[in-house]
Coordinates of C-alpha atoms in Angstrom, one line a residue:
X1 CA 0.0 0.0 0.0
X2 CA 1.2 3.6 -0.9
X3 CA 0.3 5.4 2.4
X4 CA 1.4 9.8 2.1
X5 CA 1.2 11.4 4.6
X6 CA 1.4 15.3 4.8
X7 CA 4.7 16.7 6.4
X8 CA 4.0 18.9 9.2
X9 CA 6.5 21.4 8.8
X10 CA 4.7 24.9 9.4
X11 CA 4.4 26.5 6.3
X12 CA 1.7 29.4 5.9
X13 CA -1.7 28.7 4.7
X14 CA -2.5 29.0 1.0
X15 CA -5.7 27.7 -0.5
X16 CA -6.7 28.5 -4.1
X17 CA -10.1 28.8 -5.6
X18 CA -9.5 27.3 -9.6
X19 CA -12.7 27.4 -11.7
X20 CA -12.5 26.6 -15.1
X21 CA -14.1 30.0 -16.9
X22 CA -16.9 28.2 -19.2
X23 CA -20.4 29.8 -17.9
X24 CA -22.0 30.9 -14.8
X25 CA -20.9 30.5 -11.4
X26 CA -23.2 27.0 -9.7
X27 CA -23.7 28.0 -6.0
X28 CA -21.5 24.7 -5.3
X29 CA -18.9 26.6 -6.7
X30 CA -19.4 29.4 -4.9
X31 CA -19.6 27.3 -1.6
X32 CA -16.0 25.9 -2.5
X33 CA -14.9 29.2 -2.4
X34 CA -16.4 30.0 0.7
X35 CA -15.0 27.0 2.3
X36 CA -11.8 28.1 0.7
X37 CA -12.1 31.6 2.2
X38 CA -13.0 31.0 5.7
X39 CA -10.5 28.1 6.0
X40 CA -7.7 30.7 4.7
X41 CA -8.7 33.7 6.8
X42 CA -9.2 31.8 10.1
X43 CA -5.2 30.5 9.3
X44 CA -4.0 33.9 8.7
X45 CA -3.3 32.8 5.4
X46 CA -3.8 33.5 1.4
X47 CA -7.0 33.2 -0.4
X48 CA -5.6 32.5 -4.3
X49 CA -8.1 32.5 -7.4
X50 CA -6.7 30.7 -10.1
X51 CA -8.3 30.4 -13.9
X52 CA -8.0 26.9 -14.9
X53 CA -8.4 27.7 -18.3
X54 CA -6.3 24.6 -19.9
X55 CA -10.0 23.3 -22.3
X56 CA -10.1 26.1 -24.7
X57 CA -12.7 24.3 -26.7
X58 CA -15.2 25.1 -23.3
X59 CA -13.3 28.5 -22.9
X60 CA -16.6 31.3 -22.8
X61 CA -15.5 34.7 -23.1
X62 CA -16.8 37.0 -20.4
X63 CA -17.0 34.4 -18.0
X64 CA -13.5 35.0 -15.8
X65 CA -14.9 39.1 -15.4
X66 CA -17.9 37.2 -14.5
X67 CA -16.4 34.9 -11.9
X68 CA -14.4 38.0 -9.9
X69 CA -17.5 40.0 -10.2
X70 CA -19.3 37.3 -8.3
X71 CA -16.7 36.8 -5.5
X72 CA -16.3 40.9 -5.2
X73 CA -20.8 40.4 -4.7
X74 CA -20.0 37.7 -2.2
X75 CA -16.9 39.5 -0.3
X76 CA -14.4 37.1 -1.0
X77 CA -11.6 39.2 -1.9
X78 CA -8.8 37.4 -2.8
X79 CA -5.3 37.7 -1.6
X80 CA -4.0 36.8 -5.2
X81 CA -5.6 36.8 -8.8
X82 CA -5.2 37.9 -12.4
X83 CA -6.5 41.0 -11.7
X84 CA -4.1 41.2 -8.7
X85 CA -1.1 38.9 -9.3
X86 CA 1.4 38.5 -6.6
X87 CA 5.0 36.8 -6.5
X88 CA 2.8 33.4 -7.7
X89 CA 1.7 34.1 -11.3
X90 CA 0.9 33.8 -13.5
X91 CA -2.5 33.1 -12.7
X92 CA -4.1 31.7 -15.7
X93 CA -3.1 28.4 -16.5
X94 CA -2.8 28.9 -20.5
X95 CA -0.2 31.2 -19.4
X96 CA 1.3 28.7 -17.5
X97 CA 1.9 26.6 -20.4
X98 CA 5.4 25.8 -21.3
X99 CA 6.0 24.5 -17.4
X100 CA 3.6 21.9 -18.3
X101 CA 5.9 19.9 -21.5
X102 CA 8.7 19.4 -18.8
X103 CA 7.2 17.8 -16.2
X104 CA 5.4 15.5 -18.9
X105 CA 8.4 14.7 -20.2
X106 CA 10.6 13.7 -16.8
X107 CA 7.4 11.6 -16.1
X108 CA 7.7 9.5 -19.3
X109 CA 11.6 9.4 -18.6
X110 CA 11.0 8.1 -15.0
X111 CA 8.2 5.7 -16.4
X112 CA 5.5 7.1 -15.1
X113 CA 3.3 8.6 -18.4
X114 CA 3.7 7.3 -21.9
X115 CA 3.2 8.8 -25.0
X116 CA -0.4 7.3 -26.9
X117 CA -0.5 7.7 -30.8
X118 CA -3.9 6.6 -31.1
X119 CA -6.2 9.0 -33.0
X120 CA -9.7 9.7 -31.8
X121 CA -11.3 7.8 -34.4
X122 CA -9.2 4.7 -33.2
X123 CA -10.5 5.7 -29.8
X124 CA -14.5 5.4 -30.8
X125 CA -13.7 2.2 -32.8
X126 CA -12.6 0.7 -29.2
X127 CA -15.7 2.5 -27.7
X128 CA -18.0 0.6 -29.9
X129 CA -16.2 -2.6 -29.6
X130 CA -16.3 -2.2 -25.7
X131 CA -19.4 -0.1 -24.6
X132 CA -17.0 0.6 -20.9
X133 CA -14.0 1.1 -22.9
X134 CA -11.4 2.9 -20.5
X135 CA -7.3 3.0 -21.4
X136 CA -5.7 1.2 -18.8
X137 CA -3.1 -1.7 -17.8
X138 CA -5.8 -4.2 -19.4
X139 CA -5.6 -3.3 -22.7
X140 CA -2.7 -0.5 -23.1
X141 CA 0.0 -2.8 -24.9
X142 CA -2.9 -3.4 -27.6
X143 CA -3.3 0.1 -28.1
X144 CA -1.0 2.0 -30.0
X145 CA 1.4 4.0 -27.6
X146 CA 5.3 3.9 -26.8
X147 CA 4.8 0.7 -24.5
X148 CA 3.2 -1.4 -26.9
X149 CA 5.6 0.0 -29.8
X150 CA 9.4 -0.5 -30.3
X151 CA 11.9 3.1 -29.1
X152 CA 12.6 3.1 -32.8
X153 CA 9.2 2.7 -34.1
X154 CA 7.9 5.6 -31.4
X155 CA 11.1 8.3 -32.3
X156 CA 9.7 7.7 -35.8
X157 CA 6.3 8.9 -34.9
X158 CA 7.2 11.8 -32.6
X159 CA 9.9 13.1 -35.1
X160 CA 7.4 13.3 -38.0
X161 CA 5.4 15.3 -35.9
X162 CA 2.6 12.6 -35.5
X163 CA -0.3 14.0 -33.0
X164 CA 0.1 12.4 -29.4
X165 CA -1.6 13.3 -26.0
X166 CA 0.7 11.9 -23.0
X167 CA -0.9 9.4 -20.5
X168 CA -0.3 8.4 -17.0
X169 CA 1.1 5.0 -16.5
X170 CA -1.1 3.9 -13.6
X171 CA 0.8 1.3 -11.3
X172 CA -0.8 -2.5 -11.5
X173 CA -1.8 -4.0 -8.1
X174 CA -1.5 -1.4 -5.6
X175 CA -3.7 1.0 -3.6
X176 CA -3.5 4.3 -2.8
X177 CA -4.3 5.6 1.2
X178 CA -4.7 9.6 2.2
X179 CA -5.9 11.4 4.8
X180 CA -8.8 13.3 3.8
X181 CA -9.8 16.3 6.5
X182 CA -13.5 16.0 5.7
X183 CA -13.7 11.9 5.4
X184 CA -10.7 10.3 7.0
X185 CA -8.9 7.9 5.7
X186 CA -9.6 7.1 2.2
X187 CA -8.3 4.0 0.1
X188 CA -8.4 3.3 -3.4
X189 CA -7.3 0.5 -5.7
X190 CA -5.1 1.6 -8.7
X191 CA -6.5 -1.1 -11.1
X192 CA -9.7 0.9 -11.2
X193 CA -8.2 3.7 -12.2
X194 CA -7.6 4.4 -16.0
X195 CA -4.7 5.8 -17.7
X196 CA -5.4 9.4 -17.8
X197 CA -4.0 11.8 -20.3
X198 CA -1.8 14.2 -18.6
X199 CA -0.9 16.3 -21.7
X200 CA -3.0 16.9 -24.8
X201 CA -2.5 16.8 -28.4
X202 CA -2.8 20.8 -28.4
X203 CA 0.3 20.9 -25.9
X204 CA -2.1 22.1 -23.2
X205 CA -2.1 20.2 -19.8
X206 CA -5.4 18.7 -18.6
X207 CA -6.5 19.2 -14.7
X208 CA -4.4 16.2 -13.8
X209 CA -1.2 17.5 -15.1
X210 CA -1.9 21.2 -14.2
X211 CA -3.7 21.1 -10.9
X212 CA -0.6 19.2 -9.4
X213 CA 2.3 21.4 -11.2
X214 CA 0.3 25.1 -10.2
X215 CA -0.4 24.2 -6.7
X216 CA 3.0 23.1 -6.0
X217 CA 4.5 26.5 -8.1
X218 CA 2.1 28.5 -6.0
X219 CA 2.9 26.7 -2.8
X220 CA -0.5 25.4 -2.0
X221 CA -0.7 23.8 1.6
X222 CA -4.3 23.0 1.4
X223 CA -7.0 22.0 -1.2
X224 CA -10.7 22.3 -0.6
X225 CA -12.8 20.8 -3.6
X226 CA -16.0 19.3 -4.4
X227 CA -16.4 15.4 -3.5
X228 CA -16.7 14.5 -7.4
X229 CA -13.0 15.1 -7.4
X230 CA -12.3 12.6 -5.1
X231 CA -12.2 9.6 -7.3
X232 CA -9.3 12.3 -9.0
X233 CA -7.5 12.4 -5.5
X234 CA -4.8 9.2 -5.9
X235 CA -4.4 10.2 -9.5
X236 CA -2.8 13.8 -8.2
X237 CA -1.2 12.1 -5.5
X238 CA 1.0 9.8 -7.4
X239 CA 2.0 12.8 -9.6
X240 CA 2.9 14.5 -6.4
X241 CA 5.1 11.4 -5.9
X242 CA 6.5 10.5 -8.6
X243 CA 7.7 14.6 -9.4
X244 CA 9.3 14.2 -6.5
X245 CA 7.2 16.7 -4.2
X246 CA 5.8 14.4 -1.9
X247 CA 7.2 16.2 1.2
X248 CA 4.9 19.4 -0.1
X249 CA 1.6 18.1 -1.1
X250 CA -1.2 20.0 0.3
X251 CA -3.6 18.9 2.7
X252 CA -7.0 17.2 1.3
X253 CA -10.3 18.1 2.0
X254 CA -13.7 17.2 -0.3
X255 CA -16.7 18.9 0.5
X256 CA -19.9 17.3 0.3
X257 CA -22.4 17.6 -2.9
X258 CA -25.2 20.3 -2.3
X259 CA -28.2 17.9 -3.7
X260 CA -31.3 18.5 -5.2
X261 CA -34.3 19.2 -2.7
X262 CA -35.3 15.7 -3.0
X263 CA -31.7 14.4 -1.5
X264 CA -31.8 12.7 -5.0
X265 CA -28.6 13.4 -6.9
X266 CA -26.8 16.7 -7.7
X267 CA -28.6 20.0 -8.0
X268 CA -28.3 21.4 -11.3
X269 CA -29.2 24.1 -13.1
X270 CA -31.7 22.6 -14.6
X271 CA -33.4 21.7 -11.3
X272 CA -33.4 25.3 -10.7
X273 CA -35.3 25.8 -14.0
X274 CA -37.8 23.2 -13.1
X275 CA -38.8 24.0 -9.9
X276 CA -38.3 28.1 -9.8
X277 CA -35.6 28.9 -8.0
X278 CA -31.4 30.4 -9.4
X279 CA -28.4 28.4 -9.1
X280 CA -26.0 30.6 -10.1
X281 CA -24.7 33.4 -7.8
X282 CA -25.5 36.4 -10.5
X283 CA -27.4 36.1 -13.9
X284 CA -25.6 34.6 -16.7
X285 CA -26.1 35.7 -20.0
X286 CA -24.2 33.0 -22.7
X287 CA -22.8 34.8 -25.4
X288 CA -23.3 31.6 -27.6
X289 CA -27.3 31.5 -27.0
X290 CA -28.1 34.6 -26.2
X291 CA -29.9 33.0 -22.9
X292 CA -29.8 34.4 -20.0
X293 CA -29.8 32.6 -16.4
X294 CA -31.0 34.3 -13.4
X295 CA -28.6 34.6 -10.4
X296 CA -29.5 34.7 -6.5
X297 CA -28.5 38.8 -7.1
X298 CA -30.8 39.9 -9.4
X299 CA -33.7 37.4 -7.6
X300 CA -33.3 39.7 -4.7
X301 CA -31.0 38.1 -2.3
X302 CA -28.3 40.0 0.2
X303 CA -24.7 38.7 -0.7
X304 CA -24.9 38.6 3.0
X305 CA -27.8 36.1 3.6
X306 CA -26.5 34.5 -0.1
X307 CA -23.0 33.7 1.9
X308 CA -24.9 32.8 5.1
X309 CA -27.1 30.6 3.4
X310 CA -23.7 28.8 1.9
X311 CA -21.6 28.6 4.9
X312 CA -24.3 26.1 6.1
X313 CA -24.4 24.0 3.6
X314 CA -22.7 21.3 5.0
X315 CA -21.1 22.9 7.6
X316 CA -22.5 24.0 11.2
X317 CA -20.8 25.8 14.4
X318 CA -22.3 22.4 16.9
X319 CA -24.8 25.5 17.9
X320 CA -28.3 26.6 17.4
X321 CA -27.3 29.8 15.8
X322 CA -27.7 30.1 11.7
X323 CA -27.2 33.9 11.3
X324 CA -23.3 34.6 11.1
X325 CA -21.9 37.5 8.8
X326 CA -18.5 36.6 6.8
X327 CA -16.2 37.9 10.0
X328 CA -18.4 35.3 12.7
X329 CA -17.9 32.6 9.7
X330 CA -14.3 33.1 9.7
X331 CA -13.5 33.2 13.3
X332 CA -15.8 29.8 13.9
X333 CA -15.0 27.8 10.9
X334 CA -13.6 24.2 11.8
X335 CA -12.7 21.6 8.9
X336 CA -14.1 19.2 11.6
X337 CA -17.9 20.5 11.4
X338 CA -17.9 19.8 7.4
X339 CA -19.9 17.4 7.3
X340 CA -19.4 13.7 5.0
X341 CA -22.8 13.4 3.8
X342 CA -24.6 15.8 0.7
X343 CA -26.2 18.7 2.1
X344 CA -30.1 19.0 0.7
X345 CA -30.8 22.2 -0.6
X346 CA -33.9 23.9 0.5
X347 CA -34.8 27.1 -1.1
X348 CA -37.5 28.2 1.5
X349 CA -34.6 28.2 3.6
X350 CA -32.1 30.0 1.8
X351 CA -35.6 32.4 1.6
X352 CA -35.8 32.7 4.8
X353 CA -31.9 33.5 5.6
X354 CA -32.6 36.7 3.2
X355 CA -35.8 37.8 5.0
X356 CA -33.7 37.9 7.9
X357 CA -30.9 39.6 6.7
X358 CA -32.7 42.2 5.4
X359 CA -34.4 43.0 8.6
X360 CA -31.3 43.3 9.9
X361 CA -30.0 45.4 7.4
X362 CA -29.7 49.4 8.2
X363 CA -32.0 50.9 6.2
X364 CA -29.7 53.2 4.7
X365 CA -27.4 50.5 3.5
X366 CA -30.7 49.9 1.3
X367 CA -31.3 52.4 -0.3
X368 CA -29.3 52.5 -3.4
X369 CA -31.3 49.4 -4.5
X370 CA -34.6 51.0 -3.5
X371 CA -33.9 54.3 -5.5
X372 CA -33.4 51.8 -8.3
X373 CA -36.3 50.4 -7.8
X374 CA -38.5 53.6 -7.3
X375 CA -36.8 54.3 -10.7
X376 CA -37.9 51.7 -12.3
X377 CA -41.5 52.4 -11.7
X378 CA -41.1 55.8 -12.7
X379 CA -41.4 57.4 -9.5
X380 CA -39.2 60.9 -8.7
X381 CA -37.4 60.7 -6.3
X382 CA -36.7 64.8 -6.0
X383 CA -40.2 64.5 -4.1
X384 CA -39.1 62.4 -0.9
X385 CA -36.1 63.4 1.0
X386 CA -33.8 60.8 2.5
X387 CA -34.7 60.9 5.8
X388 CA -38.6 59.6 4.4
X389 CA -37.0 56.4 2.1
X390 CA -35.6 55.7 5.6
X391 CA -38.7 55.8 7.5
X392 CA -40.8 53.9 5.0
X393 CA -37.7 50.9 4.6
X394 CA -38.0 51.2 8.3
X395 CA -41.7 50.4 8.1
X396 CA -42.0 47.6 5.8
X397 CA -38.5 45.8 5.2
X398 CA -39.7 43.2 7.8
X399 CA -42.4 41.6 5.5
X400 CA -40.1 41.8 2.5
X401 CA -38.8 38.7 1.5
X402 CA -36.2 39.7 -1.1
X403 CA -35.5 43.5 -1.7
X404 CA -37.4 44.0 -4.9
X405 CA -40.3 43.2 -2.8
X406 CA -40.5 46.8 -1.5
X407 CA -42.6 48.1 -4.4
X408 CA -45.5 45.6 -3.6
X409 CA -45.5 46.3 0.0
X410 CA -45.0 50.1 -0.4
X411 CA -45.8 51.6 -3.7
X412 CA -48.9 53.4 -1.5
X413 CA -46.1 55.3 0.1
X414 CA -45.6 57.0 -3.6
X415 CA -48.6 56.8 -5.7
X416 CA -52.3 57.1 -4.9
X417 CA -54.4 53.9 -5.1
X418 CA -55.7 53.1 -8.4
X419 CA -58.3 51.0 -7.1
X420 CA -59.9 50.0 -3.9
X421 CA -60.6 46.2 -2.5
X422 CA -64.0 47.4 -1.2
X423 CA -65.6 44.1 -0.9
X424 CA -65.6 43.6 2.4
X425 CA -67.2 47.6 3.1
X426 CA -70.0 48.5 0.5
X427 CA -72.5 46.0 2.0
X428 CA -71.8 47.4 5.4
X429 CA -71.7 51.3 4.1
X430 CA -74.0 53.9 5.7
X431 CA -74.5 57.7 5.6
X432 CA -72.9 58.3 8.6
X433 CA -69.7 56.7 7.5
X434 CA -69.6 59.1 5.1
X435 CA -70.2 62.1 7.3
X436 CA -67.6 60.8 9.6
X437 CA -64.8 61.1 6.8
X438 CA -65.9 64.5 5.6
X439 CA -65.6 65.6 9.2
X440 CA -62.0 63.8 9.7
X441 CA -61.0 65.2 6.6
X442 CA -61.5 68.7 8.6
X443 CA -60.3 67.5 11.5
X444 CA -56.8 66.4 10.4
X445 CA -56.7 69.8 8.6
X446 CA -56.4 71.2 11.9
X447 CA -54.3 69.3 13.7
X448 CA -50.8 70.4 14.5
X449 CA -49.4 67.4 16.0
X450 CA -48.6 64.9 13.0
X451 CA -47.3 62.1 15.3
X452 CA -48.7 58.8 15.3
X453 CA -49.5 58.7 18.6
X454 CA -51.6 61.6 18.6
X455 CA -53.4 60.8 15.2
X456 CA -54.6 57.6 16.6
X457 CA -55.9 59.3 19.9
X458 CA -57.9 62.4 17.3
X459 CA -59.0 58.9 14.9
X460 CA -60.4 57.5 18.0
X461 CA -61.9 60.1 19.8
X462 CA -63.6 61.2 16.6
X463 CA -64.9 57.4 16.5
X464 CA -66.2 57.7 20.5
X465 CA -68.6 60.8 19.5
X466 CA -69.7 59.1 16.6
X467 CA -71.2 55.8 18.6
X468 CA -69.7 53.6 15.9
X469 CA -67.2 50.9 16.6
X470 CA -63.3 51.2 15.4
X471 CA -63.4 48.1 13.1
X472 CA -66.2 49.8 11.5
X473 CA -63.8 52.6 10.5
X474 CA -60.3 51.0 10.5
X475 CA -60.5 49.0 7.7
X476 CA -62.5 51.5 5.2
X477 CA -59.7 54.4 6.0
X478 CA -56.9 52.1 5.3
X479 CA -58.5 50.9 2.3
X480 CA -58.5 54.5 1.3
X481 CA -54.6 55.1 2.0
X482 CA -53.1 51.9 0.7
X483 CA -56.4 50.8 -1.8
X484 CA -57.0 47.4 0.1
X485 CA -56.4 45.7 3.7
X486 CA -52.6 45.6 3.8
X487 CA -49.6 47.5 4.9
X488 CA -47.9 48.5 8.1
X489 CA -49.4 50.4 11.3
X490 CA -52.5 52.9 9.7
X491 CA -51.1 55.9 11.5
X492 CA -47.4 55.2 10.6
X493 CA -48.9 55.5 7.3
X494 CA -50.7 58.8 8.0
X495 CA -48.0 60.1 9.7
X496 CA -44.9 59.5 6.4
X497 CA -47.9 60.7 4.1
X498 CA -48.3 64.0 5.2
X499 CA -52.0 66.3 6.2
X500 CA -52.2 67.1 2.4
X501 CA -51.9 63.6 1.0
X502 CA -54.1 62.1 4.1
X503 CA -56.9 64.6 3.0
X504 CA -56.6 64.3 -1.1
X505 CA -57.2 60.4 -0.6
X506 CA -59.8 60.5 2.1
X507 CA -61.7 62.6 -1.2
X508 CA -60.6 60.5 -4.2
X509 CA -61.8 57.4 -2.6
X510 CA -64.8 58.3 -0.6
X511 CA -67.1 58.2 -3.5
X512 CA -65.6 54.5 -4.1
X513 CA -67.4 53.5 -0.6
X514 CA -70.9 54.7 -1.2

């Protein structure tokens, strides 16, 4: 058994954060570089992002501006990146490229890798002949490669320039043991493993080749990664071995799959299509199709309650508490609280986590989304000073459930009712209802003290002389103000409307009630 074991010599933390830059940014993605994140910051140590960008067929243009636009939504700054390169770059991988041939190259001269001549055509010809075809030590000296051919007959084919792709010669009859910090120990047998190609016939590495040469140029001492990369894990270890870097590999740690609601499988983004609910961090719009995915941002969500919601995906504090900014999720995050099994995904949840972060939200910090949205419904705002906005967030962001909600709860506060929900009035409407609102109409003309307090106590003591009951009353004047029954306190109402607004509405919608 090939047992590796980490060296313990103290060497400061550095995690990296490599997605490939081919479309939008899966909130499983995001949550690895969370994980990422909080792991390095609670270390003291270096949060790297790294564009694996080694598949130029999948390469999307746009989609790397789009990836550090969604980390800088989310907070997650990181220490090192294309846009801010330190002593580590470069940090794109196709700009990485000529570092890759080498090690390639001293793996076939150690034995490891092999050069494989066989064209893809030869490939699918084996694929049809063997529906679970892989390239491996069962059939590799009946394929055409520099094991099954003579030196001669290969230095032939690689000085006409015949197309190759270099593969990794896995060893026969051994197995592979790691320490994983999320699962333990962790063993796998090498004959199950294929022969993966290492280099391509473009002369760009694949992940195999390139994860393992970038992360030990950029000193990586710990990798945090998604649990379908496990079955990748002794594949990068070997390479760690047999480049002779054992005594530096990094640290392991797969997270858990975030499933579909069901528990059934991964969630994809076609789940979230299905049953109504984003995937991605931020919209994606493909430049290939022209479509255009919705992202948790422009749904409404706080990048606050959106990295909240994350950080307990498969991970908890061993409390009852589930509301933590980014600074508590730092300071409490353990590797050991990650838990093994897939983490359901629950969108009434992640709901929920946003409701609550926008209650606890300062107003202020809201408005520069709520002017947007004021201006999107044609409202000006040179009509309602700051201080107001404030008052009326104040007042309703507790039943909004993502910000672009404020409109429906508080368009009232802006714009007269257009109609009134008078259903439950008209069969109850009298005469003296109507004289009671013609005379409170005068009233509140009068009145000095435009508190809420005090315009409940005039409301009500105009109510006593009349001999009718409050519920009689209530409901028909906030029907007036709002145009149904809805909305916060009445006279918190009355009070950000203003006496001349109070008065125009009691007269437009009177005539509605009788």
């Amino acid at each position: 058994m090939l047992n590796f074991a980490v060296m313990t010599t103290e060497r400061k933390v550095r995690v990296r954060f490599a997605p490939s830059p081919t479309g939008g940014l899966h909130l499983g993605g995001v949550r690895t570089a969370l994980f990422n994140y909080l792991f390095a910051k609670n270390k003291g140590g270096d949060f790297v992002l790294r564009i694996e960008d080694t598949d130029q067929s999948r390469f999307v243009p746009g989609a790397e501006d789009y990836i550090m636009e969604c980390l800088a939504w989310c907070g997650l700054s990181p220490d090192e990146s294309p846009a801010t390169p330190g002593e580590y770059g470069p940090y794109r991988q196709s700009e990485r490229k000529p570092s890759y041939l080498k090690f390639a190259e001293q793996l076939i001269e150690q034995g490891h890798a092999y050069y494989a001549f066989d064209t893809p055509e030869e490939l699918d010809a084996q694929r049809k002949l063997h529906p679970n075809f892989r390239y491996s030590h069962e059939n590799r000296l009946s394929l055409r490669n520099s094991l099954s051919l003579s030196s001669s007959e290969t230095a032939t084919l690689l000085s006409n320039g015949t197309p190759y792709t270099v593969r990794m010669k896995m060893p026969i009859d051994e197995t592979v043991a790691f320490h994983d910090m999320v699962r333990g120990e962790v063993v796998f047998e090498t004959n199950l493993i294929d022969d993966k190609v290492l280099l391509k016939a473009d002369g760009m590495p694949t992940y195999h080749l390139a994860v393992v040469v970038d992360d030990k140029a950029m000193d990586i001492t710990h990798v945090f990664r998604g649990e379908e990369w496990l079955p990748s894990a002794p594949i990068h270890i070997l390479l760690w071995e047999y480049l002779g870097w054992a005594d530096s590999m990094p640290e392991w740690a797969h997270l858990p799959l975030i499933l579909k609601p069901d528990g059934k499988g991964k969630l994809s983004k076609r789940d979230g299509e299905r049953l109504g609910f984003p995937v991605f961090a931020m919209n994606w719009s493909d430049p290939n199709t022209g479509e255009t995915t919705q992202g948790f941002r422009e749904r409404g969500f706080l990048p606050e309650a959106f990295v909240n919601m994350l950080g307990l995906l498969g991970w908890n504090d061993g409390t009852e508490q589930e509301l933590f900014d980014l600074r508590e999720l730092v300071s409490k995050f353990d590797v050991s609280r990650i838990s093994k099994a897939g983490a359901k995904y629950d969108f009434e949840k992640a709901k929920w986590f946003n409701q609550e972060w926008i209650k606890r939200t300062p107003s202020e910090a809201l408005l520069p989304q709520i002017k947007a949205i004021l201006n999107n419904h044609g409202i000006a705002l040179s009509g309602f000073s700051e201080k107001k906005l404030r008052s009326v967030v104040d007042l309703v962001k507790e039943r909004l459930t993502y910000v672009e909600d404020f409109w429906e709860q508080a368009q009232f506060f802006f714009q007269q009712p257009e109609t009134y929900d008078t259903s439950a009035i008209k069969g109850k409407w009298n005469p003296e209802k109507t004289v009671f609102f013609q005379d409170i109409k005068q009233i509140f003309g009068d009145q000095e003290n435009w508190e809420p307090v005090q315009l409940e106590k005039t409301f009500k003591d105009k109510i006593s002389q009349s001999g009718m009951k409050i519920g009689e009353l209530m409901m028909p004047f906030r029907i007036m103000l709002v145009g149904g029954k809805f909305g916060p306190d009445v006279f918190r109402i009355v009070e950000l409307l203003g006496k001349d607004e109070v008065i125009a509405r009691i007269e437009k919608a009177l005539p509605n009630f009788q």
